[in-house]
Coordinates of C-alpha atoms in Angstrom, one line a residue:
M1 CA 0.0 -0.2 0.2
T2 CA 0.9 3.1 -1.1
G3 CA 1.8 5.9 0.9
R4 CA -0.6 8.2 -0.2
K5 CA -3.5 5.6 0.0
I6 CA -2.5 5.7 3.8
I7 CA -3.1 8.9 3.9
L8 CA -6.4 9.1 2.5
I9 CA -7.4 6.0 4.1
G10 CA -6.5 7.8 8.0
L11 CA -7.9 11.1 6.4
L12 CA -11.5 8.6 5.9
L13 CA -11.1 8.4 9.3
L14 CA -10.4 11.3 11.3
A15 CA -14.0 12.6 9.1
G16 CA -16.5 9.1 10.4
L17 CA -15.4 9.7 13.8
T18 CA -15.3 13.4 13.4
S19 CA -18.2 13.5 12.1
R20 CA -20.1 10.6 15.2
A21 CA -18.7 12.7 17.4
Q22 CA -20.9 16.0 16.0
V23 CA -23.3 13.8 16.1
D24 CA -22.9 12.8 19.8
L25 CA -22.6 16.7 20.2
D26 CA -25.7 18.1 19.1
A27 CA -27.9 14.3 20.8
E28 CA -26.0 16.0 24.5
F29 CA -26.9 19.2 23.8
F30 CA -29.1 20.3 21.3
S31 CA -31.9 18.0 22.0
L32 CA -35.1 19.0 24.3
P33 CA -36.9 16.2 26.0
D34 CA -40.1 15.7 25.3
D35 CA -41.7 17.9 27.5
I36 CA -40.2 21.8 26.6
T37 CA -42.5 22.0 24.2
G38 CA -42.3 26.2 22.6
E39 CA -44.7 26.8 24.4
Y40 CA -42.8 26.1 27.8
L41 CA -40.1 28.0 26.8
D42 CA -41.9 31.2 26.5
S43 CA -43.1 30.8 30.7
V44 CA -39.0 30.7 31.4
T45 CA -38.5 33.9 33.2
V46 CA -35.0 34.5 34.7
Q47 CA -35.2 36.3 38.2
K48 CA -31.9 38.5 37.9
M49 CA -30.7 39.5 41.6
S50 CA -27.7 41.8 41.3
P51 CA -25.8 41.3 44.8
N52 CA -26.1 44.2 47.0
N53 CA -28.4 45.9 44.9
Y54 CA -30.9 48.0 47.4
W55 CA -32.0 50.9 49.1
A56 CA -31.4 51.5 53.0
A57 CA -33.1 55.3 55.2
G58 CA -32.4 55.9 58.5
V59 CA -31.8 58.3 61.3
F60 CA -29.2 59.4 63.0
G61 CA -27.9 60.4 66.2
G62 CA -24.6 62.2 68.5
V63 CA -21.9 64.8 69.4
T64 CA -20.2 67.4 67.1
A65 CA -16.5 67.8 68.6
N66 CA -16.1 71.9 66.3
Y67 CA -11.8 73.4 66.6
G68 CA -11.2 75.9 63.3
M69 CA -8.2 76.7 61.2
F70 CA -6.8 80.0 61.5
N71 CA -4.5 82.3 59.7
P72 CA -2.7 83.4 61.7
T73 CA -2.9 80.4 64.4
R74 CA -4.3 80.7 67.8
Y75 CA -4.3 78.7 71.2
T76 CA -7.7 76.9 70.3
R77 CA -9.3 73.8 71.8
W78 CA -12.1 71.0 70.6
M79 CA -15.3 72.3 72.2
L80 CA -18.5 69.6 72.3
Q81 CA -21.9 70.3 71.4
Y82 CA -24.4 68.0 71.4
P83 CA -27.5 66.9 70.1
A84 CA -26.3 66.5 66.7
Y85 CA -29.0 64.7 64.3
G86 CA -30.2 63.7 60.8
F87 CA -31.5 61.1 58.7
S88 CA -30.8 59.8 55.0
V89 CA -30.8 57.8 51.9
I90 CA -28.7 55.0 51.4
R91 CA -28.9 53.5 47.6
H92 CA -26.7 50.6 47.3
Y93 CA -25.5 49.5 43.9
T94 CA -22.7 47.7 41.8
M95 CA -20.6 49.3 39.9
F96 CA -19.5 48.9 36.1
N97 CA -21.6 45.8 37.3
M98 CA -18.1 44.2 38.3
F99 CA -17.6 46.0 41.7
P100 CA -21.2 45.4 44.6
N101 CA -19.4 47.4 47.0
M102 CA -20.4 50.9 46.5
A103 CA -23.4 53.4 47.2
L104 CA -24.4 57.1 46.8
E105 CA -25.9 58.8 50.2
F106 CA -27.9 61.6 50.5
G107 CA -29.7 63.7 53.4
A108 CA -29.8 66.5 55.8
Q109 CA -28.9 67.1 59.6
M110 CA -28.7 69.3 62.2
G111 CA -25.3 70.1 63.5
H112 CA -23.5 72.7 65.1
E113 CA -20.4 74.9 63.9
G114 CA -18.4 77.2 66.5
Y115 CA -14.1 77.2 68.3
E116 CA -12.8 78.2 71.8
F117 CA -9.7 80.0 72.6
K118 CA -8.1 78.4 75.2
V119 CA -5.4 80.0 78.3
N120 CA -1.5 80.2 77.5
K121 CA -0.3 77.8 79.6
E122 CA 2.5 80.1 80.0
T123 CA 1.2 83.5 81.0
G124 CA -1.7 82.9 82.3
V125 CA -3.9 84.6 79.4
R126 CA -5.8 84.1 77.6
T127 CA -3.8 85.2 74.1
N128 CA -7.0 85.1 72.0
V129 CA -10.5 87.0 71.6
E130 CA -13.3 87.0 68.8
P131 CA -11.9 91.0 67.5
G132 CA -14.6 93.3 68.1
T133 CA -17.3 91.1 70.5
G134 CA -14.3 90.1 72.6
A135 CA -15.5 86.5 73.2
Y136 CA -13.6 83.1 74.2
K137 CA -15.9 80.4 73.0
V138 CA -18.5 81.3 70.1
Y139 CA -21.3 78.2 69.5
M140 CA -23.4 77.4 66.4
R141 CA -26.6 75.3 64.8
V142 CA -26.1 74.7 61.7
P143 CA -28.8 72.9 59.2
E144 CA -27.1 71.1 56.4
V145 CA -28.0 68.7 53.1
F146 CA -24.7 66.2 51.8
F147 CA -24.4 64.2 49.6
L148 CA -21.7 61.5 50.2
T149 CA -20.5 58.8 48.0
H150 CA -19.1 55.6 49.7
F151 CA -17.4 52.3 50.2
H152 CA -18.7 48.5 52.1
G153 CA -17.3 46.1 52.6
D154 CA -19.3 43.2 53.9
L155 CA -17.3 40.7 56.1
T156 CA -19.7 38.6 57.3
D157 CA -23.1 38.6 57.6
H158 CA -24.2 40.9 59.8
F159 CA -21.3 43.2 60.4
K160 CA -19.0 45.6 57.7
F161 CA -17.3 48.6 57.1
M162 CA -18.1 51.6 55.9
F163 CA -15.8 55.0 54.4
K164 CA -17.7 57.4 53.5
I165 CA -16.8 61.6 51.6
G166 CA -19.1 64.1 49.9
I167 CA -19.9 67.7 49.4
Y168 CA -22.4 69.5 52.1
G169 CA -23.9 72.9 52.5
G170 CA -25.3 74.6 55.1
Y171 CA -26.6 77.9 56.5
R172 CA -25.2 79.4 60.4
L173 CA -28.7 79.7 61.5
D174 CA -28.1 82.0 65.2
I175 CA -24.7 82.2 67.4
K176 CA -24.1 82.5 71.0
R177 CA -20.9 84.5 72.6
D178 CA -19.0 83.7 76.1
L179 CA -17.3 86.5 76.8
D180 CA -13.8 86.8 77.7
E181 CA -14.1 88.3 81.4
R182 CA -12.1 91.7 80.2
Y183 CA -15.8 92.3 78.1
A184 CA -18.3 90.9 79.8
S185 CA -18.5 93.8 81.7
Y186 CA -19.3 96.8 78.6
E187 CA -22.6 97.2 77.3
Q188 CA -21.7 97.0 73.9
Y189 CA -19.6 93.5 73.6
R190 CA -22.5 91.7 75.6
S191 CA -24.6 93.6 72.5
T192 CA -23.0 90.6 70.6
Q193 CA -24.0 87.7 72.0
N194 CA -26.7 86.2 70.5
M195 CA -26.3 88.6 67.5
F196 CA -24.4 87.6 64.1
M197 CA -22.8 91.0 62.8
D198 CA -22.6 92.1 59.1
Y199 CA -18.6 90.9 58.6
D200 CA -20.5 87.6 60.0
R201 CA -20.5 85.0 57.7
R202 CA -24.0 82.8 57.4
P203 CA -23.7 80.0 54.8
S204 CA -21.1 76.9 55.1
Y205 CA -20.2 75.1 52.8
G206 CA -17.2 72.3 52.4
V207 CA -16.1 68.6 52.6
R208 CA -17.5 66.0 54.5
G209 CA -16.6 62.4 55.3
G210 CA -16.1 59.9 58.0
L211 CA -15.0 55.5 58.8
G212 CA -18.0 53.1 60.8
I213 CA -18.6 49.7 60.9
G214 CA -22.0 48.3 60.5
L215 CA -24.1 45.9 62.3
M216 CA -26.9 43.7 60.1
F217 CA -29.2 42.1 61.1
D218 CA -32.0 42.3 58.1
P219 CA -33.5 44.2 57.4
I220 CA -32.2 46.1 59.2
E221 CA -29.0 47.8 59.7
I222 CA -27.0 50.3 62.6
H223 CA -24.7 52.0 61.6
V224 CA -22.0 53.4 64.0
M225 CA -19.6 56.3 62.8
V226 CA -16.9 58.9 62.8
Q227 CA -16.8 61.8 61.3
G228 CA -14.8 64.7 59.8
K229 CA -16.2 67.7 58.3
W230 CA -14.5 70.8 56.4
G231 CA -15.5 74.0 55.7
W232 CA -14.1 75.6 52.9
N233 CA -15.9 79.0 53.8
S234 CA -14.8 81.4 56.4
F235 CA -16.3 82.0 59.3
W236 CA -15.9 85.8 58.8
N237 CA -14.4 88.5 56.3
P238 CA -11.1 87.8 56.0
D239 CA -10.4 92.2 56.1
Y240 CA -12.8 93.0 59.0
A241 CA -10.8 93.8 61.4
H242 CA -7.4 95.0 59.7
Q243 CA -8.2 96.6 55.6
Y244 CA -4.3 95.0 54.9
Y245 CA -4.3 92.0 57.8
Y246 CA -6.4 89.2 56.5
R247 CA -7.7 86.6 59.8
F248 CA -8.8 83.7 58.5
G249 CA -11.0 80.8 60.4
Y250 CA -12.9 77.9 58.7
P251 CA -14.6 74.4 60.2
L252 CA -12.9 71.8 60.9
D253 CA -15.4 69.3 63.3
A254 CA -15.5 65.7 64.2
G255 CA -18.8 63.7 65.3
L256 CA -19.6 60.7 66.4
T257 CA -23.1 59.5 65.6
I258 CA -25.5 56.4 65.5
G259 CA -27.7 55.5 63.3
V260 CA -30.8 52.6 62.3
Y261 CA -31.8 52.0 59.4
Y262 CA -34.4 50.2 57.8
Q263 CA -33.6 48.2 54.0
I264 CA -36.3 49.5 52.0
T265 CA -35.6 46.6 48.7
P266 CA -33.9 43.2 50.2
R267 CA -30.6 43.0 49.9
F268 CA -28.9 39.9 48.3
G269 CA -24.5 39.1 49.3
H270 CA -23.3 39.4 52.0
T271 CA -20.0 38.0 52.1
G272 CA -17.2 37.7 49.5
S273 CA -17.5 33.7 49.2
Q274 CA -21.2 33.8 48.6
L275 CA -21.2 36.7 46.3
R276 CA -19.8 34.4 43.8
K277 CA -22.2 31.4 45.0
L278 CA -24.7 33.8 43.9
A279 CA -23.2 34.7 40.3
K280 CA -22.3 30.9 39.9
K281 CA -26.6 30.1 40.7
I282 CA -27.5 32.9 38.0
V283 CA -25.2 32.3 35.8
E284 CA -26.5 28.4 35.9
E285 CA -29.2 28.9 35.3
E286 CA -29.2 31.4 32.3
N287 CA -26.9 29.1 31.0
K288 CA -30.3 26.3 32.0
V289 CA -32.5 28.9 29.8
K290 CA -30.4 28.6 27.0
N291 CA -29.8 25.5 26.5
A292 CA -32.5 24.3 26.7
Q293 CA -33.7 26.8 23.7
Y294 CA -31.7 25.1 21.4

């Protein structure tokens, strides 16, 4: 038998095996059981569940610690104001259908701003007071609205951590000043204790963010957050005390809040392992229907 005949016979055998394999594959993957009819296929729907896509709403409350950033530098200390309280709505979503750890949050709160000048330890005298009023401590209530984006990582079925960052805007609603004893006896200073001056700025806006943890007992979540706020609008016009010497003062605040949230829509997906199992389940269901259609 010549080499050409051997090659020809080999090609014929290979073609026969390939054809048989194709017939077997068609029988295995593309034939339908007798009970699968066209009407049945038309009635099949696959429920697609996006992991961690849900809405939640809740209320929170806590305290704020107010400090302030000044130029020139002043001897200041943190001061506490309370209560701070508010509400927010959170939209959890899967970004680009790939990252199930994102959320958008918007809401409002009644917060605080202010500052306190402390006594110089070396001299025993309070070096700084507010020019024009003689105040060493200033309190303000500030209702705010905010819009935040945050990242959340679900570590277990009932525990997650959160990081938030965004912007806020507010309005300095009222003011109270504690006068330094050197100025408290003068009527011109006492009259300024509960009033905004012409040079005071009422709007407040800037950036805010926070870190926290969440305890999840579906459909209830408890959020514990440590938050920070950096204001971009000074407390007062920087040149009010001197035409050529600018004095800046910006809010720099922190806060601790505890919130209770209700999951308006169901939460699918918790830990990374469960998210992978959920994704596998969705793919299997889709493939099952696709194979049945062929």
